[in-house]
PDB file of C-alpha atoms in Angstrom:
ATOM      1  CA  MET A  17      72.225 -51.986 -52.141  1.00 90.00           C
ATOM      2  CA  ALA A  18      69.185 -53.820 -53.474  1.00 91.00           C
ATOM      3  CA  ASP A  19      70.373 -57.115 -51.982  1.00 90.00           C
ATOM      4  CA  LYS A  20      70.778 -55.503 -48.579  1.00 91.00           C
ATOM      5  CA  ILE A  21      67.307 -53.957 -48.624  1.00 94.00           C
ATOM      6  CA  ASP A  22      65.753 -57.178 -49.899  1.00 93.00           C
ATOM      7  CA  GLY A  23      67.614 -59.091 -47.191  1.00 89.00           C
ATOM      8  CA  LEU A  24      65.967 -56.918 -44.553  1.00 91.00           C
ATOM      9  CA  PHE A  25      62.512 -57.655 -45.927  1.00 93.00           C
ATOM     10  CA  ARG A  26      63.236 -61.404 -46.036  1.00 88.00           C
ATOM     11  CA  ALA A  27      64.737 -61.621 -42.546  1.00 87.00           C
ATOM     12  CA  VAL A  28      62.871 -59.089 -40.410  1.00 87.00           C
ATOM     13  CA  ARG A  29      59.194 -59.949 -40.155  1.00 85.00           C
ATOM     14  CA  ARG A  30      56.043 -58.933 -38.369  1.00 83.00           C
ATOM     15  CA  PRO A  31      55.225 -60.817 -35.168  1.00 74.00           C
ATOM     16  CA  ASN A  32      52.930 -63.086 -37.240  1.00 79.00           C
ATOM     17  CA  ARG A  33      55.991 -63.915 -39.426  1.00 79.00           C
ATOM     18  CA  GLU A  34      54.639 -62.216 -42.546  1.00 88.00           C
ATOM     19  CA  GLN A  35      56.825 -59.827 -44.498  1.00 90.00           C
ATOM     20  CA  TYR A  36      56.241 -56.130 -44.093  1.00 94.00           C
ATOM     21  CA  SER A  37      54.654 -54.494 -47.128  1.00 96.00           C
ATOM     22  CA  HIS A  38      56.423 -51.788 -49.094  1.00 96.00           C
ATOM     23  CA  GLU A  39      53.642 -49.407 -48.078  1.00 96.00           C
ATOM     24  CA  GLU A  40      54.095 -50.096 -44.343  1.00 95.00           C
ATOM     25  CA  VAL A  41      57.842 -49.534 -44.500  1.00 95.00           C
ATOM     26  CA  ALA A  42      57.537 -46.472 -46.741  1.00 96.00           C
ATOM     27  CA  ARG A  43      54.948 -44.924 -44.410  1.00 95.00           C
ATOM     28  CA  ALA A  44      57.202 -45.444 -41.384  1.00 93.00           C
ATOM     29  CA  CYS A  45      60.152 -43.952 -43.268  1.00 92.00           C
ATOM     30  CA  ARG A  46      58.080 -40.945 -44.359  1.00 93.00           C
ATOM     31  CA  GLU A  47      57.020 -40.379 -40.762  1.00 92.00           C
ATOM     32  CA  ALA A  48      60.590 -40.729 -39.509  1.00 86.00           C
ATOM     33  CA  THR A  49      62.173 -38.378 -42.023  1.00 85.00           C
ATOM     34  CA  GLY A  50      59.398 -36.039 -43.123  1.00 87.00           C
ATOM     35  CA  ASP A  51      60.709 -36.666 -46.637  1.00 86.00           C
ATOM     36  CA  SER A  52      58.921 -38.074 -49.635  1.00 88.00           C
ATOM     37  CA  PHE A  53      59.243 -41.874 -49.501  1.00 91.00           C
ATOM     38  CA  SER A  54      56.776 -43.892 -51.553  1.00 94.00           C
ATOM     39  CA  ALA A  55      56.125 -47.619 -51.700  1.00 96.00           C
ATOM     40  CA  THR A  56      57.099 -47.495 -55.387  1.00 96.00           C
ATOM     41  CA  TYR A  57      60.414 -45.830 -54.567  1.00 95.00           C
ATOM     42  CA  LEU A  58      61.098 -48.482 -51.922  1.00 96.00           C
ATOM     43  CA  TRP A  59      60.233 -51.262 -54.389  1.00 97.00           C
ATOM     44  CA  GLN A  60      62.628 -49.668 -56.892  1.00 96.00           C
ATOM     45  CA  LEU A  61      65.402 -49.618 -54.293  1.00 96.00           C
ATOM     46  CA  ARG A  62      64.663 -53.202 -53.280  1.00 96.00           C
ATOM     47  CA  THR A  63      64.755 -54.482 -56.861  1.00 96.00           C
ATOM     48  CA  GLY A  64      67.766 -52.418 -57.983  1.00 95.00           C
ATOM     49  CA  ARG A  65      65.834 -50.224 -60.393  1.00 96.00           C
ATOM     50  CA  ARG A  66      67.054 -47.283 -58.328  1.00 93.00           C
ATOM     51  CA  ASP A  67      70.309 -47.355 -56.447  1.00 89.00           C
ATOM     52  CA  ASN A  68      70.767 -43.874 -55.046  1.00 87.00           C
ATOM     53  CA  PRO A  69      68.919 -43.610 -51.729  1.00 91.00           C
ATOM     54  CA  THR A  70      69.673 -40.649 -49.529  1.00 90.00           C
ATOM     55  CA  LYS A  71      71.479 -41.114 -46.242  1.00 90.00           C
ATOM     56  CA  ARG A  72      68.277 -40.085 -44.430  1.00 91.00           C
ATOM     57  CA  HIS A  73      66.304 -42.765 -46.251  1.00 93.00           C
ATOM     58  CA  LEU A  74      68.853 -45.427 -45.333  1.00 93.00           C
ATOM     59  CA  GLU A  75      68.819 -44.246 -41.730  1.00 93.00           C
ATOM     60  CA  ALA A  76      65.025 -44.527 -41.704  1.00 94.00           C
ATOM     61  CA  LEU A  77      65.179 -48.041 -43.171  1.00 95.00           C
ATOM     62  CA  ALA A  78      67.787 -49.060 -40.610  1.00 93.00           C
ATOM     63  CA  ARG A  79      65.602 -47.674 -37.816  1.00 93.00           C
ATOM     64  CA  PHE A  80      62.506 -49.470 -39.112  1.00 94.00           C
ATOM     65  CA  PHE A  81      64.268 -52.832 -39.447  1.00 92.00           C
ATOM     66  CA  ASP A  82      66.221 -52.310 -36.218  1.00 88.00           C
ATOM     67  CA  VAL A  83      69.701 -52.682 -37.692  1.00 90.00           C
ATOM     68  CA  PRO A  84      72.653 -50.302 -37.433  1.00 90.00           C
ATOM     69  CA  VAL A  85      72.911 -47.924 -40.378  1.00 90.00           C
ATOM     70  CA  ALA A  86      76.430 -49.335 -40.864  1.00 89.00           C
ATOM     71  CA  TYR A  87      74.659 -52.347 -42.416  1.00 89.00           C
ATOM     72  CA  PHE A  88      74.397 -50.237 -45.579  1.00 90.00           C
ATOM     73  CA  PHE A  89      77.802 -48.515 -45.487  1.00 84.00           C
ATOM     74  CA  ASP A  90      80.399 -50.674 -43.727  1.00 75.00           C
ATOM     75  CA  GLY A  91      81.384 -53.747 -45.742  1.00 79.00           C
ATOM     76  CA  GLY A  92      82.695 -55.777 -42.804  1.00 83.00           C
ATOM     77  CA  GLN A  93      79.986 -54.854 -40.337  1.00 81.00           C
ATOM     78  CA  GLY A  94      77.357 -55.092 -43.057  1.00 80.00           C
ATOM     79  CA  ALA A  95      78.434 -58.660 -43.833  1.00 83.00           C
ATOM     80  CA  ALA A  96      78.329 -59.614 -40.144  1.00 84.00           C
ATOM     81  CA  ILE A  97      74.837 -58.161 -39.791  1.00 85.00           C
ATOM     82  CA  ALA A  98      73.736 -59.980 -42.953  1.00 81.00           C
ATOM     83  CA  ARG A  99      74.919 -63.298 -41.440  1.00 83.00           C
ATOM     84  CA  GLU A 100      72.951 -62.560 -38.274  1.00 84.00           C
ATOM     85  CA  LEU A 101      69.881 -61.789 -40.372  1.00 81.00           C
ATOM     86  CA  GLU A 102      70.276 -65.120 -42.216  1.00 81.00           C
ATOM     87  CA  LEU A 103      70.420 -66.885 -38.863  1.00 82.00           C
ATOM     88  CA  LEU A 104      67.311 -65.032 -37.724  1.00 77.00           C
ATOM     89  CA  ALA A 105      65.501 -66.098 -40.884  1.00 74.00           C
ATOM     90  CA  ALA A 106      66.592 -69.727 -40.442  1.00 75.00           C
ATOM     91  CA  LEU A 107      65.473 -69.812 -36.816  1.00 75.00           C
ATOM     92  CA  ARG A 108      61.976 -68.771 -37.894  1.00 71.00           C
ATOM     93  CA  ASP A 109      61.645 -72.297 -39.297  1.00 73.00           C
ATOM     94  CA  ALA A 110      60.165 -74.394 -36.479  1.00 72.00           C
ATOM     95  CA  GLY A 111      62.219 -77.468 -37.392  1.00 78.00           C
ATOM     96  CA  VAL A 112      65.516 -75.589 -37.409  1.00 78.00           C
ATOM     97  CA  ARG A 113      64.620 -73.861 -34.146  1.00 77.00           C
ATOM     98  CA  SER A 114      63.726 -77.196 -32.546  1.00 83.00           C
ATOM     99  CA  VAL A 115      67.061 -78.776 -33.528  1.00 83.00           C
ATOM    100  CA  ALA A 116      68.991 -75.733 -32.306  1.00 82.00           C
ATOM    101  CA  LEU A 117      67.201 -75.630 -28.960  1.00 83.00           C
ATOM    102  CA  ARG A 118      67.700 -79.343 -28.361  1.00 86.00           C
ATOM    103  CA  ALA A 119      71.403 -79.095 -29.214  1.00 85.00           C
ATOM    104  CA  VAL A 120      72.024 -76.438 -26.558  1.00 87.00           C
ATOM    105  CA  ASN A 121      72.484 -79.003 -23.775  1.00 88.00           C
ATOM    106  CA  LEU A 122      74.720 -81.363 -25.747  1.00 89.00           C
ATOM    107  CA  SER A 123      78.467 -81.713 -25.365  1.00 92.00           C
ATOM    108  CA  PRO A 124      80.695 -79.989 -27.946  1.00 91.00           C
ATOM    109  CA  GLU A 125      81.558 -83.431 -29.345  1.00 93.00           C
ATOM    110  CA  SER A 126      77.894 -84.278 -29.841  1.00 91.00           C
ATOM    111  CA  VAL A 127      77.222 -80.922 -31.495  1.00 89.00           C
ATOM    112  CA  GLY A 128      80.159 -81.657 -33.819  1.00 91.00           C
ATOM    113  CA  THR A 129      78.660 -85.037 -34.702  1.00 91.00           C
ATOM    114  CA  ILE A 130      75.296 -83.436 -35.477  1.00 89.00           C
ATOM    115  CA  SER A 131      77.052 -80.814 -37.587  1.00 88.00           C
ATOM    116  CA  ASP A 132      78.873 -83.542 -39.525  1.00 91.00           C
ATOM    117  CA  LEU A 133      75.592 -85.386 -40.135  1.00 91.00           C
ATOM    118  CA  ILE A 134      73.931 -82.211 -41.375  1.00 88.00           C
ATOM    119  CA  ASP A 135      76.855 -81.651 -43.771  1.00 89.00           C
ATOM    120  CA  VAL A 136      76.532 -85.199 -45.152  1.00 92.00           C
ATOM    121  CA  ILE A 137      72.775 -84.867 -45.608  1.00 90.00           C
ATOM    122  CA  ALA A 138      73.153 -81.442 -47.242  1.00 87.00           C
ATOM    123  CA  ARG A 139      75.687 -82.834 -49.730  1.00 90.00           C
ATOM    124  CA  ARG A 140      73.339 -85.700 -50.570  1.00 91.00           C
ATOM    125  CA  GLU A 141      70.415 -83.348 -51.106  1.00 89.00           C
ATOM    126  CA  GLN A 142      72.559 -81.142 -53.342  1.00 88.00           C
ATOM    127  CA  GLY A 143      73.586 -84.150 -55.402  1.00 83.00           C
ATOM    128  CA  GLY A 144      77.244 -83.887 -54.407  1.00 59.00           C
ATOM    129  CA  SER A 145      77.677 -87.159 -52.546  1.00 45.00           C
ATOM    130  CA  GLU A 146      80.371 -88.973 -54.468  1.00 49.00           C
ATOM    131  CA  GLN A 147      81.074 -90.918 -51.269  1.00 48.00           C
ATOM    132  CA  ASN A 148      77.605 -92.391 -50.784  1.00 47.00           C
ATOM    133  CA  GLY A 149      78.900 -95.950 -50.737  1.00 45.00           C
ATOM    134  CA  SER A 150      81.525 -95.380 -48.049  1.00 46.00           C
ATOM    135  CA  GLU A 151      79.120 -93.336 -45.926  1.00 46.00           C
ATOM    136  CA  GLN A 152      76.477 -96.036 -46.091  1.00 46.00           C
ATOM    137  CA  ASN A 153      78.810 -98.801 -44.942  1.00 45.00           C
ATOM    138  CA  GLY A 154      80.242 -96.725 -42.106  1.00 46.00           C
ATOM    139  CA  SER A 155      83.819 -96.483 -43.380  1.00 41.00           C
ATOM    140  CA  GLU A 156      83.828 -92.666 -43.401  1.00 44.00           C
ATOM    141  CA  ARG A 157      83.288 -92.511 -39.639  1.00 42.00           C
ATOM    142  CA  GLY A 158      85.691 -95.316 -38.910  1.00 43.00           C
ATOM    143  CA  GLY A 159      82.967 -97.961 -38.661  1.00 41.00           C
ATOM    144  CA  SER A 160      83.636-101.610 -39.233  1.00 38.00           C
ATOM    145  CA  GLY A 161      81.924-101.680 -42.578  1.00 39.00           C
ATOM    146  CA  ARG A 162      80.129-104.898 -41.634  1.00 36.00           C
ATOM    147  CA  GLY A 163      76.497-104.915 -42.638  1.00 40.00           C
ATOM    148  CA  GLY A 164      75.279-107.131 -39.820  1.00 40.00           C
ATOM    149  CA  GLY A 165      73.191-109.181 -42.208  1.00 39.00           C
TER     150      GLY A 165
END
């Protein structure tokens, strides 16, 4: 439960892209439910120190963060919503958004090529590029392997 609540804070932001504070969210949840809902209680839920929120509290959180309440209860739908939230968080990055917007008008083959390049770069940055030599000489993509020099 804590991971789901924390995921909402990380992905859903104010218009200025800052995270909502525990106090802001708790206040909105108090107003929505009429129940006691403190910033400390919310922090405890978010960090896993408490793991027994009421259904009304989860409904208020879902309403605040504009996600279906099933995010908290339905494993399959919750996972799908979590993936959408990750995408939302990634698209907040101007560089990622720029690449995505420019790729919209490309052919499926070109998008596949870009995807392959991103995979290669990601492996290199993670230190898992056992094939660096073959990638550099073009043999992985069926290149001639000639250096031109």
